[in-house]
CSV table of C-alpha atoms in Angstrom, one decimal:
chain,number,residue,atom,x,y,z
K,1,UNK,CA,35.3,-49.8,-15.2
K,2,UNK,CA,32.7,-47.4,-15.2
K,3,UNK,CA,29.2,-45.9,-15.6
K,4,UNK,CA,30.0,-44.2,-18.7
K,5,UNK,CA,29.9,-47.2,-21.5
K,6,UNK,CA,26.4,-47.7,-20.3
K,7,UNK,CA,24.9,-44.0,-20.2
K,8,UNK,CA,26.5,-43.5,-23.6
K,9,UNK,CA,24.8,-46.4,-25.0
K,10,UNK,CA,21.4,-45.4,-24.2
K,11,UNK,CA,22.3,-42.6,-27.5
K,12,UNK,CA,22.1,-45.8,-29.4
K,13,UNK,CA,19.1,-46.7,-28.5
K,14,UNK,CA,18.1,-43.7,-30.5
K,15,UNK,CA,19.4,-44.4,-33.6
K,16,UNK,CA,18.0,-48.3,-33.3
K,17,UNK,CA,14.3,-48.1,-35.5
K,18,UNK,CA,11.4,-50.2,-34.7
K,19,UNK,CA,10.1,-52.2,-37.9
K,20,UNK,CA,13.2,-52.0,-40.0
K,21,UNK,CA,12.6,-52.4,-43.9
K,22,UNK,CA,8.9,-51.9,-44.3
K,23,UNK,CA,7.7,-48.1,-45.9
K,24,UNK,CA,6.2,-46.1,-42.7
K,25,UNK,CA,5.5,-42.8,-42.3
K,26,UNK,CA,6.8,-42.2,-38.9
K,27,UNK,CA,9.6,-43.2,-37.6
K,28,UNK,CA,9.5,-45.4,-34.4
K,29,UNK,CA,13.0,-45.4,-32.2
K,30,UNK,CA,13.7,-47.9,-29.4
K,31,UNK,CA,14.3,-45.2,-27.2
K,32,UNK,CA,11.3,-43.5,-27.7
K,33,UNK,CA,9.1,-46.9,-27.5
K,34,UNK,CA,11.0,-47.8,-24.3
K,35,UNK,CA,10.0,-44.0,-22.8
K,36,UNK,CA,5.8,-44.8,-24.4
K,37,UNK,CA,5.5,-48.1,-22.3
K,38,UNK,CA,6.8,-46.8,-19.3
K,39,UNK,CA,4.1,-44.2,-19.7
K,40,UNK,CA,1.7,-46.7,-20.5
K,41,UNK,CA,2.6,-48.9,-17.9
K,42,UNK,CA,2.2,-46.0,-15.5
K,43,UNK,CA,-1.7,-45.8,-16.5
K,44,UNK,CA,-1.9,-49.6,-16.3
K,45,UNK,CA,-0.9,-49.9,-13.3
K,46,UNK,CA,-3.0,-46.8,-11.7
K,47,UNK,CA,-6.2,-48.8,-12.8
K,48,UNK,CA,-5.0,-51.9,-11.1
K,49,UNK,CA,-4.0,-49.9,-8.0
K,50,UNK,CA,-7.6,-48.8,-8.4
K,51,UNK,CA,-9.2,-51.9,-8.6
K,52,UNK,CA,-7.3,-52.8,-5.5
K,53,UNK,CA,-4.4,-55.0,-6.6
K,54,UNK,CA,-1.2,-53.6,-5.6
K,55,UNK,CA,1.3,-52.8,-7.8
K,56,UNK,CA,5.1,-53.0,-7.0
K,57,UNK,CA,6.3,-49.3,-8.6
K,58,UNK,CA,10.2,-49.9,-8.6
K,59,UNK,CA,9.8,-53.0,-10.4
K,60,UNK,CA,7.0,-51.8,-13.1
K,61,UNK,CA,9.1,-48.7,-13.4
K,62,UNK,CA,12.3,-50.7,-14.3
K,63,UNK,CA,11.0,-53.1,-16.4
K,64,UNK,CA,9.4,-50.5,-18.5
K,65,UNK,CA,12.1,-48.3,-18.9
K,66,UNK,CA,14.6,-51.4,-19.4
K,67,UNK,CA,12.7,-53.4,-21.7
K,68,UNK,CA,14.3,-53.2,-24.9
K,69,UNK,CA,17.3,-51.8,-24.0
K,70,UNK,CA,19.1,-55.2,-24.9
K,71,UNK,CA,18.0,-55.1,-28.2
K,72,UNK,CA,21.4,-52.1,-28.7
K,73,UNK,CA,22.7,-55.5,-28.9
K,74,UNK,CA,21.2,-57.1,-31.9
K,75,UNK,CA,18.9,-54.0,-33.3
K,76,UNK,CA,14.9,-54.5,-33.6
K,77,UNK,CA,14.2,-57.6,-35.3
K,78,UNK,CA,11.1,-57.6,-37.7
K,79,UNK,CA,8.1,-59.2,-35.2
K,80,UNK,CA,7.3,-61.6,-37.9
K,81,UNK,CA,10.4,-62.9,-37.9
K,82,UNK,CA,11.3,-62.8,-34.2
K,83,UNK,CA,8.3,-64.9,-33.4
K,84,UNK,CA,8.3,-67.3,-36.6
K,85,UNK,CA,8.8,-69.8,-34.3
K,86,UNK,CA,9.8,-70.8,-30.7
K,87,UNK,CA,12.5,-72.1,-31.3
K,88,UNK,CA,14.2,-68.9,-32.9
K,89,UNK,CA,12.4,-66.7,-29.9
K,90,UNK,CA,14.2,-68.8,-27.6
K,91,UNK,CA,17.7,-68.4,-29.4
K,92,UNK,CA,17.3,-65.1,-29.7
K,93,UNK,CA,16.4,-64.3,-26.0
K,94,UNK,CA,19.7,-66.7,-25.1
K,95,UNK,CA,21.7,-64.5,-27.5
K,96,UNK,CA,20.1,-61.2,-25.5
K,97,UNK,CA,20.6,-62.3,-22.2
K,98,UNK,CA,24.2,-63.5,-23.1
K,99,UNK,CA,25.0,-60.5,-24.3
K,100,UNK,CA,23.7,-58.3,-21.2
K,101,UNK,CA,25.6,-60.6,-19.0
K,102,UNK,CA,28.8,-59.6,-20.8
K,103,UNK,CA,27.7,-56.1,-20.6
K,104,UNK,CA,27.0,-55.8,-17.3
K,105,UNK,CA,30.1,-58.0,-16.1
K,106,UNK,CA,32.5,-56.2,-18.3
K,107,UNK,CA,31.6,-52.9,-18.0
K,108,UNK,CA,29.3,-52.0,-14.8
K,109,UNK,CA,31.1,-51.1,-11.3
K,110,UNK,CA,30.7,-54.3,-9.2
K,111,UNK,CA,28.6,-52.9,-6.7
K,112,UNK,CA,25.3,-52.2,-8.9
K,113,UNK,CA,26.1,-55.3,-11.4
K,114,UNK,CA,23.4,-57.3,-9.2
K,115,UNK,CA,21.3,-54.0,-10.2
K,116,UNK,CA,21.5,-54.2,-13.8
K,117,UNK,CA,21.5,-57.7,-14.3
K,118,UNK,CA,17.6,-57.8,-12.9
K,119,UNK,CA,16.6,-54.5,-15.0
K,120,UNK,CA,18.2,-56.0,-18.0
K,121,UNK,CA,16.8,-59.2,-17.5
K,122,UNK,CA,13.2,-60.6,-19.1
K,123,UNK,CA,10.4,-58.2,-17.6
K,124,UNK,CA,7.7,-60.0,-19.1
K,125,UNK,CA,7.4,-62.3,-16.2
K,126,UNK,CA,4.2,-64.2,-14.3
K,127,UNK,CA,4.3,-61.1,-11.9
K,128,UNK,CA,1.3,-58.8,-11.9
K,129,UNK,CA,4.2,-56.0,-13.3
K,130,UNK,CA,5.5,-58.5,-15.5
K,131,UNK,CA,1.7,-58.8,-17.1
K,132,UNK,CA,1.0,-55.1,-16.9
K,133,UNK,CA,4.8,-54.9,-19.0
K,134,UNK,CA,3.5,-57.4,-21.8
K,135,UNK,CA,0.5,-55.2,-22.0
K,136,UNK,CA,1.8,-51.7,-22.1
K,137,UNK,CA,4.9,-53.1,-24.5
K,138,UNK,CA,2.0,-54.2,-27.2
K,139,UNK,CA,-0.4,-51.1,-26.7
K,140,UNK,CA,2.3,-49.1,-27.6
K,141,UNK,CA,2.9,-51.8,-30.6
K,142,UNK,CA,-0.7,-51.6,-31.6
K,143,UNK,CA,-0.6,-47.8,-31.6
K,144,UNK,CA,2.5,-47.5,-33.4
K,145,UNK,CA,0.9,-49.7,-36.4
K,146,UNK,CA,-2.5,-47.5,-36.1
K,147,UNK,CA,-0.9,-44.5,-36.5
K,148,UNK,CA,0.9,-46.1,-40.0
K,149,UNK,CA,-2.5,-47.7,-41.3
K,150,UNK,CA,-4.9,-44.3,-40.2
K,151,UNK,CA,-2.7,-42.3,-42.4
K,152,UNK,CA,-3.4,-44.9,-45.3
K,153,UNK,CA,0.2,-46.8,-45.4
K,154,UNK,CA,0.1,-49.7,-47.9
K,155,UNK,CA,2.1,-52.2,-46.2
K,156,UNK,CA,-0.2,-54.7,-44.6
K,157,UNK,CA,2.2,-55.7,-42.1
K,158,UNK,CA,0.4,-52.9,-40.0
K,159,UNK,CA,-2.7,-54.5,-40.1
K,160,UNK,CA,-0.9,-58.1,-39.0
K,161,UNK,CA,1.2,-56.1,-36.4
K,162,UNK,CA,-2.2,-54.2,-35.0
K,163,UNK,CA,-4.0,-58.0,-35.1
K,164,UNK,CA,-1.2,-59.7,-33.2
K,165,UNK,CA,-0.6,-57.0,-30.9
K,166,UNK,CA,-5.0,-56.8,-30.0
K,167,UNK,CA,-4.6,-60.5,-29.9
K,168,UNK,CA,-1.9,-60.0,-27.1
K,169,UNK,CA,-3.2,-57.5,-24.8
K,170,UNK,CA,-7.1,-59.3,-25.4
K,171,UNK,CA,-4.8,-62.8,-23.9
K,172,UNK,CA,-4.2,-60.6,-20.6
K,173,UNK,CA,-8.0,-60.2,-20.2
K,174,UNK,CA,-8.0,-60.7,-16.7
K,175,UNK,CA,-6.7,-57.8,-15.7
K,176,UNK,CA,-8.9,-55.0,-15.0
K,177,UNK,CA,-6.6,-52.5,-16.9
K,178,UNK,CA,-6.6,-54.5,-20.2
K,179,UNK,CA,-10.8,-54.9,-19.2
K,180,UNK,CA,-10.3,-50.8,-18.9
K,181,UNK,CA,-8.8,-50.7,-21.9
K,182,UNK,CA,-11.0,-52.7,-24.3
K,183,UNK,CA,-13.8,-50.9,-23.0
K,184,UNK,CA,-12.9,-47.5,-22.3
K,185,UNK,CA,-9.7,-46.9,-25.0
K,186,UNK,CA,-9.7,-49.0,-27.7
K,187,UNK,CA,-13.7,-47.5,-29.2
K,188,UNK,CA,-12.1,-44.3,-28.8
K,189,UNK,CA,-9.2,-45.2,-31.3
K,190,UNK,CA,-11.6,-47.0,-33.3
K,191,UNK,CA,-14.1,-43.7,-33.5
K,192,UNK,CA,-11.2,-41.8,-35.1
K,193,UNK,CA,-11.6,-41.0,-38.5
K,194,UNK,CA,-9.6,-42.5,-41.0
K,195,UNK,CA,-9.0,-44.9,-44.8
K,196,UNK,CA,-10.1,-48.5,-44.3
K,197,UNK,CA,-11.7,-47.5,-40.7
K,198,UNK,CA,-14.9,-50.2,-41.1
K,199,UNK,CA,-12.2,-52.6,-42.1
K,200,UNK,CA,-10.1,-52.1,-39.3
K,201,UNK,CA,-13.2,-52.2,-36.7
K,202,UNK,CA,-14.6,-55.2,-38.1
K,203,UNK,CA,-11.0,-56.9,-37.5
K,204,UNK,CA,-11.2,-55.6,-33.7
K,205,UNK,CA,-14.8,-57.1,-33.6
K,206,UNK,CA,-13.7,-60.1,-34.7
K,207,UNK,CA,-10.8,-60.7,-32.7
K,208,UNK,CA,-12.9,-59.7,-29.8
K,209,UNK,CA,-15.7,-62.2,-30.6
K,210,UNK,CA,-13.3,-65.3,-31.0
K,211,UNK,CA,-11.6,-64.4,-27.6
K,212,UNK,CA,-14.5,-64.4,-26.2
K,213,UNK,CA,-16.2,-67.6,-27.4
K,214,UNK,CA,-13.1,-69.3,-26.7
K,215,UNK,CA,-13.7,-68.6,-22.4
């Protein structure tokens, strides 16, 4: 038993694309998401450090980076389907977790299995890290469906992906970086120039507007 089952598998998390079966133009990998929300973690939690909270590094840092890693697993299910109801989310998290545990048991040295089972465990926790993690996991989300529906992709998933994923990160309001964000980030995405852009701001607006009628 060894280290190198599990540095080979991170290749896979390469190959593994983010929104299987619908038309995009780029391609997303899991890989490459997990490395984005670490980075946009990182930012999130300098403008909590900021505003005075403080933030536990080590354990943003590895929830970040480990996030999705469980999905080499069972692949990147489609997010309307993952969340079609609570039920399934919860069978599929079992499934994940299950999985890892094998993992981890099977084929990490014993001394750093304690290590890996809490980086492969659920990040998105009631922890300020665990907040900043659900945050940075759906900017990157909301980005990733931008990107697909500023360069004039058909498939209207992007526009549900991009409403679910403001929706999310608007929930977390009460942090100052998601406050930072709406105000400083998002009008900046907003201003670029693009098909459908008055559309797409008038969506924003409106998910805005019931958020915050709803306080």
């Amino acid at each position: 038993m060894g280290m190198h089952q599990y540095l080979q598998s991170l290749s896979n998390l390469e190959t593994i694309q983010r929104a299987p079966g619908f038309f995009k133009y780029q391609n997303h990998s899991v890989a490459a998401h997990s490395f984005k929300v670490a980075e946009v973690a990182q930012f999130l939690g300098d403008v909590e450090a900021h505003s005075g909270q403080t933030v536990n590094w080590r354990a943003l840092y590895e929830k970040a980076l480990n996030h999705d890693y469980n999905e080499r697993f069972i692949g990147d299910i489609k997010t309307p389907v993952k969340y079609a109801t609570p039920s399934l989310r919860s069978m599929l998290a079992d499934v994940e977790q299950k999985l890892s545990q094998n993992f981890v048991e099977n084929e990490i040295p014993t001394e750093f299995q304690a290590d890996y089972l809490r980086r492969l465990s659920e990040g998105k926790d009631e922890t300020l890290e665990g907040q900043i993690l659900s945050v940075a996991d759906k900017v990157d989300l909301l980005y990733e469906s931008f990107g697909e529906i500023q360069k004039g992709n058909p498939e209207s998933v992007y526009t549900d992906i991009y409403r679910e994923s403001l929706r999310t990160i608007v929930s977390f309001k009460q942090l100052a970086s998601v406050q930072y964000f709406l105000k400083e980030v998002l009008p900046e995405m907003l201003a670029e120039s693009f098909m459908n852009q008055d559309k797409l701001q008038a969506l924003t607006k409106r998910i805005l507007s019931d958020n915050s009628q709803s306080v």
